[in-house]
Short mmCIF file of C-alpha atoms and ligand atoms in Angstrom, two decimals:
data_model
loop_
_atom_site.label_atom_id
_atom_site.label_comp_id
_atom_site.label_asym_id
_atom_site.label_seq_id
_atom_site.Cartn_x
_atom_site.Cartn_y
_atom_site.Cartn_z
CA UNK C 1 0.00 0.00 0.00
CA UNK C 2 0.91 3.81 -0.28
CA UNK C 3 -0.27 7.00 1.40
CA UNK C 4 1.68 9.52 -1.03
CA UNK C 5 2.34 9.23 -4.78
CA UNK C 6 5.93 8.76 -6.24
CA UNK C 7 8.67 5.88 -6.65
CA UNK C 8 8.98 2.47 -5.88
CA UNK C 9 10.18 3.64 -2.23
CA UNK C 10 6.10 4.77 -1.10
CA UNK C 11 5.25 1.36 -1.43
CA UNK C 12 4.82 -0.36 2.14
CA UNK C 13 4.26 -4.33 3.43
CA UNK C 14 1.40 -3.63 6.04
CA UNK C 15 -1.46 -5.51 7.75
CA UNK C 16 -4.97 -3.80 7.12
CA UNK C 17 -8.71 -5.26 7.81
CA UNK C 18 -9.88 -8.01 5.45
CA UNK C 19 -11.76 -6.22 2.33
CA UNK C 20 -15.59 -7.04 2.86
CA UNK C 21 -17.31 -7.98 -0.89
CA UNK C 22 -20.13 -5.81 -1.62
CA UNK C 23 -23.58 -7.76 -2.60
CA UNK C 24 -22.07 -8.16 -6.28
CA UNK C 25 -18.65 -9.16 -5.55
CA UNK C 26 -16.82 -12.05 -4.62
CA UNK C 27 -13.71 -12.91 -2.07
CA UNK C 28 -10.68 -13.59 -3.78
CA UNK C 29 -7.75 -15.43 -2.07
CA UNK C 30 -5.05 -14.38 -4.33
CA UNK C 31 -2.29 -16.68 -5.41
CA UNK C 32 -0.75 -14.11 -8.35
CA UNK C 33 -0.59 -10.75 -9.20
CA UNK C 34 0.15 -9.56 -12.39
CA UNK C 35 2.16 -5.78 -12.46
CA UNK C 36 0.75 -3.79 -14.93
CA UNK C 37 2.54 -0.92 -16.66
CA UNK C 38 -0.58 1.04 -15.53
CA UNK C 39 -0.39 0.02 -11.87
CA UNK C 40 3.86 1.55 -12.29
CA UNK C 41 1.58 4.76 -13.43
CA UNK C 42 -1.09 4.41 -10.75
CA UNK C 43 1.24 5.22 -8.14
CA UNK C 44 3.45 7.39 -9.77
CA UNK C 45 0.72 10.09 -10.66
CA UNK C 46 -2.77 9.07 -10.10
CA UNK C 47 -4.87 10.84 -6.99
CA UNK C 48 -5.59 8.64 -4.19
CA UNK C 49 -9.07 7.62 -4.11
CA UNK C 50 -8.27 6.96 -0.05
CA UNK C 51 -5.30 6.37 2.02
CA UNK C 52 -3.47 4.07 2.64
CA UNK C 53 -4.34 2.72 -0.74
CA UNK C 54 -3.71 -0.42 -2.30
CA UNK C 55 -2.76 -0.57 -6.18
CA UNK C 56 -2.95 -2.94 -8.69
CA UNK C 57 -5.69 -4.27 -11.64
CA UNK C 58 -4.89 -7.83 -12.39
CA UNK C 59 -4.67 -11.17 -10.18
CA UNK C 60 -6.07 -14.59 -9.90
CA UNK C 61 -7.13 -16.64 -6.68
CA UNK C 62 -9.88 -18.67 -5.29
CA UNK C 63 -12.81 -17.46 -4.43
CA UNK C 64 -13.61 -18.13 -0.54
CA UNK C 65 -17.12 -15.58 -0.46
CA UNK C 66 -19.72 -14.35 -2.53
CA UNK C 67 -22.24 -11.80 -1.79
CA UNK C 68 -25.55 -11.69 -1.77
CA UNK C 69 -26.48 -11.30 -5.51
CA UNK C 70 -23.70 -13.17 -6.77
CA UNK C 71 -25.25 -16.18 -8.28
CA UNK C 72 -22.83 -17.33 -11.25
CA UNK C 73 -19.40 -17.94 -8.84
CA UNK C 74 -18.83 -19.91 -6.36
CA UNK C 75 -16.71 -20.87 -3.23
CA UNK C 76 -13.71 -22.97 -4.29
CA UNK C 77 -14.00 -21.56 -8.32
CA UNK C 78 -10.31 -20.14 -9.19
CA UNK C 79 -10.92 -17.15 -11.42
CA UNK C 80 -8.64 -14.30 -13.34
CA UNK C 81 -10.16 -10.87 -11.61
CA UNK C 82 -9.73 -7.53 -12.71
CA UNK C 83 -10.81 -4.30 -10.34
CA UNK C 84 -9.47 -0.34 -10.22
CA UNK C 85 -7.29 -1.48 -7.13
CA UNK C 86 -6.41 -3.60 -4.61
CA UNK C 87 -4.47 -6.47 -6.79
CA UNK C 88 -1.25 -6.23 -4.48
CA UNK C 89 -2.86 -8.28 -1.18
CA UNK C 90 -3.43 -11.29 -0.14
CA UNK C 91 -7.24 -10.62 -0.62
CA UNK C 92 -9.41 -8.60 -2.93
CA UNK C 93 -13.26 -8.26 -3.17
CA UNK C 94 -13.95 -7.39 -6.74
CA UNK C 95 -16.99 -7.97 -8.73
CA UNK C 96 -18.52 -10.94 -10.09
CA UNK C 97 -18.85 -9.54 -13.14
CA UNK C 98 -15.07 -8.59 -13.57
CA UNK C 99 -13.81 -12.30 -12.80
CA UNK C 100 -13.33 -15.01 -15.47
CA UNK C 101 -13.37 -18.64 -14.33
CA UNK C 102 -10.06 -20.63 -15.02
CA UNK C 103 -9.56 -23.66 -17.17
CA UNK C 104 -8.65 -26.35 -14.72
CA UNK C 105 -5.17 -26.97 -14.14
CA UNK C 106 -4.62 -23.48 -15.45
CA UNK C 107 -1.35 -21.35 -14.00
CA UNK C 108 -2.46 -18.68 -11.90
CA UNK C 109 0.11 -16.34 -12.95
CA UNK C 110 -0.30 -16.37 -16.36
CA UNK C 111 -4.50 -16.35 -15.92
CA UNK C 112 -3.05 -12.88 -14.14
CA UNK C 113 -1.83 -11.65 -16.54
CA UNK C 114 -4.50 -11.93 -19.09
CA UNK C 115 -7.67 -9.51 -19.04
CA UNK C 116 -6.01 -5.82 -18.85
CA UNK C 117 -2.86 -7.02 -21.78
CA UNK C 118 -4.28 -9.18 -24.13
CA UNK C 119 -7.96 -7.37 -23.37
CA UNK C 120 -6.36 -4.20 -24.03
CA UNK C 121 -4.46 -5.47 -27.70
CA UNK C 122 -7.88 -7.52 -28.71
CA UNK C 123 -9.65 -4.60 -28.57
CA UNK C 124 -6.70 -2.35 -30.12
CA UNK C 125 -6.21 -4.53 -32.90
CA UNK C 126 -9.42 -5.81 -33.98
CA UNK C 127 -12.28 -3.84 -32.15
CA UNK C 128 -10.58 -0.48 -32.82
CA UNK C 129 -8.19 -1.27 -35.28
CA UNK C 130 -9.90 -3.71 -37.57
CA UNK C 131 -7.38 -5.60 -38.01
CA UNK C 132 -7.84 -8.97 -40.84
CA UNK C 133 -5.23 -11.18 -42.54
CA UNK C 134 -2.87 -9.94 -44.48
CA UNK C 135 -2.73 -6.39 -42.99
CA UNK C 136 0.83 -4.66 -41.70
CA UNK C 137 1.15 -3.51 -37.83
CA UNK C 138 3.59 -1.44 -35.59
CA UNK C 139 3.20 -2.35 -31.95
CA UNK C 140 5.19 0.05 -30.21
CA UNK C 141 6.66 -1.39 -26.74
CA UNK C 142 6.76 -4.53 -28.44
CA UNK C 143 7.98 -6.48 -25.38
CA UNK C 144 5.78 -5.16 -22.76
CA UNK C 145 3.05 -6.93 -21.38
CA UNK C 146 0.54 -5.00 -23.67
CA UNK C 147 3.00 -4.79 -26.85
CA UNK C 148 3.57 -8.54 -26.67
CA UNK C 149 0.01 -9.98 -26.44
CA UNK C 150 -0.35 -7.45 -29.94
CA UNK C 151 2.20 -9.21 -30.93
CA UNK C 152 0.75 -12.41 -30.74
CA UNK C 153 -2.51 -11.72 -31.84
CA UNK C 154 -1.82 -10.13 -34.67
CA UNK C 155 0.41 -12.44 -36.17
CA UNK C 156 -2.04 -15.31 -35.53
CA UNK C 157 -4.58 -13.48 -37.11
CA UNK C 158 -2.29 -13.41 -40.23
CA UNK C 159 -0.77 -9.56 -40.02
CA UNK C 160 2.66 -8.89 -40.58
CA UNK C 161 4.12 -6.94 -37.20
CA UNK C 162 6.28 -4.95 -37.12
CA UNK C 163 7.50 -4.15 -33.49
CA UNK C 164 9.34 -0.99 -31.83
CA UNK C 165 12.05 -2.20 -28.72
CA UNK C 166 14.95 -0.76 -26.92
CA UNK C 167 17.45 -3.15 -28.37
CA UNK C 168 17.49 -5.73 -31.11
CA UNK C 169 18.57 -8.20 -28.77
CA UNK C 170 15.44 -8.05 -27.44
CA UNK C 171 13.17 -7.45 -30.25
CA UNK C 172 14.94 -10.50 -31.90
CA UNK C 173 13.51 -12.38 -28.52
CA UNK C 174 10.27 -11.82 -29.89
CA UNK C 175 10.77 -13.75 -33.01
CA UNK C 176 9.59 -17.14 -31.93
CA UNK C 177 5.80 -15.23 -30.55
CA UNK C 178 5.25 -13.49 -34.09
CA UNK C 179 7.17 -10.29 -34.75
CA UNK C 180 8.48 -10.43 -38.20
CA UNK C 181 10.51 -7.02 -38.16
CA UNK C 182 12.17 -4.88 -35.45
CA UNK C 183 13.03 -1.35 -35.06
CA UNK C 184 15.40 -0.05 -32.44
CA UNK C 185 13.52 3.00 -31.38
CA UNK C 186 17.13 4.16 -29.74
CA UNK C 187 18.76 4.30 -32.40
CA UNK C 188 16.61 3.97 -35.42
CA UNK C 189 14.22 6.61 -36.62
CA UNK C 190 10.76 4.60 -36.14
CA UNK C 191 9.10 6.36 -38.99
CA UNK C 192 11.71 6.11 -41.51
CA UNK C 193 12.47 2.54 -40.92
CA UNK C 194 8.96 2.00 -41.41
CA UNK C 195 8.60 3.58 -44.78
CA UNK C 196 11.86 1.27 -45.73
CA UNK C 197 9.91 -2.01 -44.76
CA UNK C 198 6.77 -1.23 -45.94
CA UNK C 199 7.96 0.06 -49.63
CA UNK C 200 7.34 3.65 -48.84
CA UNK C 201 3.26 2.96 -47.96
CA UNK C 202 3.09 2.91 -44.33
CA UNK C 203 1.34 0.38 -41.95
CA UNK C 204 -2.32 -0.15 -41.75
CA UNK C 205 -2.16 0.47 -38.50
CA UNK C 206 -0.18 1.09 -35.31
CA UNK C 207 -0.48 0.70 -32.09
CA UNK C 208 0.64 3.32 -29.34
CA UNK C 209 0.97 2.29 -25.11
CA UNK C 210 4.03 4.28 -25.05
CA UNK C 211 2.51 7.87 -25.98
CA UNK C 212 5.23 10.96 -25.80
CA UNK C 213 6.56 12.20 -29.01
CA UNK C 214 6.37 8.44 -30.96
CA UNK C 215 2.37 9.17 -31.27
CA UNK C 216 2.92 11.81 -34.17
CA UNK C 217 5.90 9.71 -35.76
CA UNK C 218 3.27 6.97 -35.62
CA UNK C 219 0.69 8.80 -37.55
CA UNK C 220 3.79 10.00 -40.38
CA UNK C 221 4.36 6.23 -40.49
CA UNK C 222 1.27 4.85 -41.42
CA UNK C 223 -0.45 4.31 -44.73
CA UNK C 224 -3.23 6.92 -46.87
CA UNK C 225 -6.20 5.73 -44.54
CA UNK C 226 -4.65 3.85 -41.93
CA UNK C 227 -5.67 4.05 -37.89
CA UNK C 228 -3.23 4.85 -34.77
CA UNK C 229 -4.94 3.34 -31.70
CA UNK C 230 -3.57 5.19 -28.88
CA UNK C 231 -3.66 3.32 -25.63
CA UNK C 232 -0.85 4.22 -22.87
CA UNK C 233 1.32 6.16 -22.00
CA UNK C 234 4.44 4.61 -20.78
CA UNK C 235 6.85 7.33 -21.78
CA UNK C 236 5.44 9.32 -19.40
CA UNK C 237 5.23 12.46 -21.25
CA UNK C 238 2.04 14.21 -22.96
CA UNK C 239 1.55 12.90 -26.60
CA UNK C 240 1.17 16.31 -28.70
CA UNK C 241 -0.25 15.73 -32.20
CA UNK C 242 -0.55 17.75 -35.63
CA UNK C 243 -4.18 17.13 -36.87
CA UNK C 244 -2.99 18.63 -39.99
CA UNK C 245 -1.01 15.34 -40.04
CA UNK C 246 -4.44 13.56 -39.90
CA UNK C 247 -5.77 15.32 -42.49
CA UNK C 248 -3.42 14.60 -45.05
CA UNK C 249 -2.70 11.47 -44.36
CA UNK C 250 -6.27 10.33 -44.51
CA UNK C 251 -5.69 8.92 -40.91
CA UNK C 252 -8.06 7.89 -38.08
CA UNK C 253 -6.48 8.45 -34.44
CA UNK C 254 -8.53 6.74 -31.40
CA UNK C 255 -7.88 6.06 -27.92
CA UNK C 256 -10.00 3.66 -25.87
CA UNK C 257 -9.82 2.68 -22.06
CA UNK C 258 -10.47 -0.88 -21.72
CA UNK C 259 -11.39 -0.60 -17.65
CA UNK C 260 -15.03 1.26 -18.08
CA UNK C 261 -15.92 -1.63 -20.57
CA UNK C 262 -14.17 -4.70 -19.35
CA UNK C 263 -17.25 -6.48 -17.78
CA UNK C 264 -19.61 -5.99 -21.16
CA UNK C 265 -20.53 -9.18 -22.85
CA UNK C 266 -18.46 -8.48 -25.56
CA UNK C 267 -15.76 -7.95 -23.98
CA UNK C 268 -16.07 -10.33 -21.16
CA UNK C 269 -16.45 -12.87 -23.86
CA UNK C 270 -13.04 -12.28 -25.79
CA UNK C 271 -11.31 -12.17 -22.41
CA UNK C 272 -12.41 -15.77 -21.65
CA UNK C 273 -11.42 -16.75 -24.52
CA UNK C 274 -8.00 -15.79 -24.51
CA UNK C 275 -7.85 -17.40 -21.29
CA UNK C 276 -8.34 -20.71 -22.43
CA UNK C 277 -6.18 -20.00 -25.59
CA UNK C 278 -2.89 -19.13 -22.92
CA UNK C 279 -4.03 -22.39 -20.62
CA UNK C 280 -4.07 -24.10 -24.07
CA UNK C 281 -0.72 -23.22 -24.95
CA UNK C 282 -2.07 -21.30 -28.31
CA UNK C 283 -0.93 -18.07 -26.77
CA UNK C 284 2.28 -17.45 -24.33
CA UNK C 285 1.86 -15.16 -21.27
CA UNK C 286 5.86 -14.21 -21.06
CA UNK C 287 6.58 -14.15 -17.18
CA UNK C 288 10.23 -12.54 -16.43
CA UNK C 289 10.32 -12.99 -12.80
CA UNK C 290 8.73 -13.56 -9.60
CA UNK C 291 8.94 -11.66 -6.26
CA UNK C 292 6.71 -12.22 -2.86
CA UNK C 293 4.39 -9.53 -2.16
CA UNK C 294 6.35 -8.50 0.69
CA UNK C 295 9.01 -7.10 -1.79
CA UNK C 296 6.42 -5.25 -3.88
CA UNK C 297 8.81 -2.13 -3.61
CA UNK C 298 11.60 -4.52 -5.51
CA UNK C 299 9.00 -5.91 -7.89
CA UNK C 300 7.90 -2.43 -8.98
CA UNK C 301 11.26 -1.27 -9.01
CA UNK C 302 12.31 -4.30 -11.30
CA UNK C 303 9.20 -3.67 -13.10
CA UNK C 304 10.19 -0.38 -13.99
CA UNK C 305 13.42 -1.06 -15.91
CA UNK C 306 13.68 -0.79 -19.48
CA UNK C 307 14.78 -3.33 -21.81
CA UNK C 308 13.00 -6.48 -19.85
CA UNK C 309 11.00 -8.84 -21.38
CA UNK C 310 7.27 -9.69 -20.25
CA UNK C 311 5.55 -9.25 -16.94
CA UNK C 312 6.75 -9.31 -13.70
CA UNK C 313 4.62 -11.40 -11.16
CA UNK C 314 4.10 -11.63 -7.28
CA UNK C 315 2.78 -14.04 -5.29
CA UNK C 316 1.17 -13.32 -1.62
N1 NAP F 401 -5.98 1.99 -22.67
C1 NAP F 401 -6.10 0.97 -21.84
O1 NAP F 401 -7.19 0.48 -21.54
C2 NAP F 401 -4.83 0.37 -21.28
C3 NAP F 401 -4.83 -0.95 -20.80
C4 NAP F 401 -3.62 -1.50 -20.38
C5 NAP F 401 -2.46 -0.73 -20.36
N2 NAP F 401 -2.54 0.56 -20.76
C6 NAP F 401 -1.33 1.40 -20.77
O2 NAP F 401 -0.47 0.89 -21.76
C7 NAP F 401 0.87 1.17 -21.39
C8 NAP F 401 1.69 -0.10 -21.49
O3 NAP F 401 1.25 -1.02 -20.52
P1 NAP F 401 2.08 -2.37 -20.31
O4 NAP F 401 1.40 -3.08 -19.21
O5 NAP F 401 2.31 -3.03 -21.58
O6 NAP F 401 3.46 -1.76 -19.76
P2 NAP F 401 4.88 -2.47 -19.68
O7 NAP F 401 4.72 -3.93 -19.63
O8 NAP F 401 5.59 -1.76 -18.58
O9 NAP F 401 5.57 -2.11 -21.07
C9 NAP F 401 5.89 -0.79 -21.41
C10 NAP F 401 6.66 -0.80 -22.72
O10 NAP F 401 6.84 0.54 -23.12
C11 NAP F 401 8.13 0.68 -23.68
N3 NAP F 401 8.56 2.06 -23.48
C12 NAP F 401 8.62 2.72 -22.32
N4 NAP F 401 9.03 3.98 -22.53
C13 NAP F 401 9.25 4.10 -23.87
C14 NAP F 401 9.67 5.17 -24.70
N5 NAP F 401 9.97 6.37 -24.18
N6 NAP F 401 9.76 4.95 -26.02
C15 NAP F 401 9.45 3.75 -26.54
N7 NAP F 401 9.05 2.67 -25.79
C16 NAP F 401 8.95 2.87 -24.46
C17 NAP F 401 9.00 -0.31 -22.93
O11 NAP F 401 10.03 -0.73 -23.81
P3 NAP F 401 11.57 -0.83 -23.34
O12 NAP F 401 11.58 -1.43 -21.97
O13 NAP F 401 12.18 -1.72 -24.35
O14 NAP F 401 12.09 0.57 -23.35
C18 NAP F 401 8.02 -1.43 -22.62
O15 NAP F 401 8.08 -2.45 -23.60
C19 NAP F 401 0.81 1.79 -20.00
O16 NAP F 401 0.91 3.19 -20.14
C20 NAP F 401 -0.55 1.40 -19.49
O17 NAP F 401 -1.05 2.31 -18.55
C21 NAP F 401 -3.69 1.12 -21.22
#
């Protein structure tokens, strides 16, 4: 929990009162959490809704209560939850309606780590984007948690992806989930490497978690009609746009929060789905380590480094 925004350092390993669910929620005791770039933003920047306050979206558990109007979980199911907060503790009353029963057998971090990544690049690429066979992609942040469920996706679905990264030795990592092509953004210029792999036409779309200055070398490197999906912001700087760039380049920009929608059927239903596909093996949740909750400081800190691979996990 922390009391103040800022660094790693607010975060602290405290006992507070059990959370009591609400008439639709359900008791969760958690077995992994999942650290989200946005829960590295969360307590960086984002007011308190109370103090002390307990971050965190994604983790999956057992559920050991239901309230009152809860009549499609049960005691015992083990589920994949997602809520605003409260992911980083041992237990977490979220709603029903926010939970996805597991495959059995299924590994509880990786069921973690699916609704808020691979919800957030479904509904980028196909939702948003409209992705289909045969279409090019840039996935920016290509090995974050976000960037490499994109990755996945899209290159299942039959796109060519192209992927941004902070070092080739890393973007070449990537090869074996999809990516076809990667661009150093350290030391490449994104938008004219782009151009060079795509014949001069652009990409049909691209996809932005990373925000900052990229977003408008994004929209330069896509095609005469093509769509930037803008859906983070990881650099941590504002993203500051030419619409005159829009204009001539025939291009659609959108920007979608995933959270305010994630327990519509539609949504709820690719979600599930994707859960079954990573306890099926069709899709790889990329774990790059594991820390106890009582070094949450550590696993944020770790979390925060550039260059890694995947999502980091703790486990209560
Ligand atoms: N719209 C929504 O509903 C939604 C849902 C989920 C997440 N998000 C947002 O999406 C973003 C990504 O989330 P995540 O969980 O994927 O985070 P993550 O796992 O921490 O990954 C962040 C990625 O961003 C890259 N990156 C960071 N700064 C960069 C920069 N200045 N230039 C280029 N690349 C940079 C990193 O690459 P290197 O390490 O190689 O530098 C890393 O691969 C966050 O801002 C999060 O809040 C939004």
């Amino acid at each position: 929990m922390y009391r103040e925004n800022g660094g790693p350092d607010v975060l602290s390993y405290e006992e507070i009162a059990d959370p009591v669910p609400d008439d639709n929620e359900v008791l969760i005791k958690v077995e992994a959490i999942s650290i989200e770039g946005g829960d590295l933003l969360t307590r960086l920047m984002m007011p308190l809704p109370r103090s002390p306050h307990v971050v965190g979206y994604g983790s999956a558990g057992t559920v050991v209560a239901v309230g009152e109007q809860v009549t499609d979980l049960r005691v015992g199911q083990r589920v994949s939850a997602f809520g605003e907060h409260g992911s980083h503790a041992e237990l977490r009353a979220v709603r029903a309606d926010h939970c996805w029963v597991l495959p059995d057998g299924a590994d509880a971090a990786a069921a973690a780590c699916v609704p808020v990544a691979f919800g957030t690049a479904y509904e980028a690429l196909f939702e948003q984007g409209g992705l289909a066979a045969g279409s090019t992609v840039l996935v920016q942040g290509a090995a974050g948690g976000v960037g490499l469920a994109a990755v996945q996706l899209a290159a299942k679905a039959g796109a060519r992806v192209i992927g941004t990264g902070s070092s080739h030795e890393q973007l070449d990592a990537l090869r074996r989930l999809g990516l076809h092509d990667g661009i150093d953004y350290r030391t490449e210029d994104v938008r004219r490497r782009v151009l060079e792999l795509t014949d001069g036409i652009g990409v049909d779309l691209a996809l932005d978690p990373v925000g900052g200055p990229m977003t408008q070398q994004l929209i330069l490197a896509t095609r005469q009609g093509g769509t930037v999906v803008f859906l983070g912001a990881s650099a941590r700087e504002a993203s500051m746009v030419d619409a005159t760039t829009l204009l001539l380049g025939n291009c659609t920009l959108s920007g979608f929060s995933l959270s305010p929608m994630i327990h519509t059927p539609r949504v709820r239903a690719y979600v599930a789905d994707m859960i079954r596909r990573v306890a099926d093996g069709d899709l790889d949740v990329v774990v790059d380590r594991v820390f106890p909750l009582a070094d949450a400081a550590d696993a944020h800190r770790y979390a925060e480094q550039r260059g890694r691979i995947g999502r980091v996990v703790m486990v209560p």
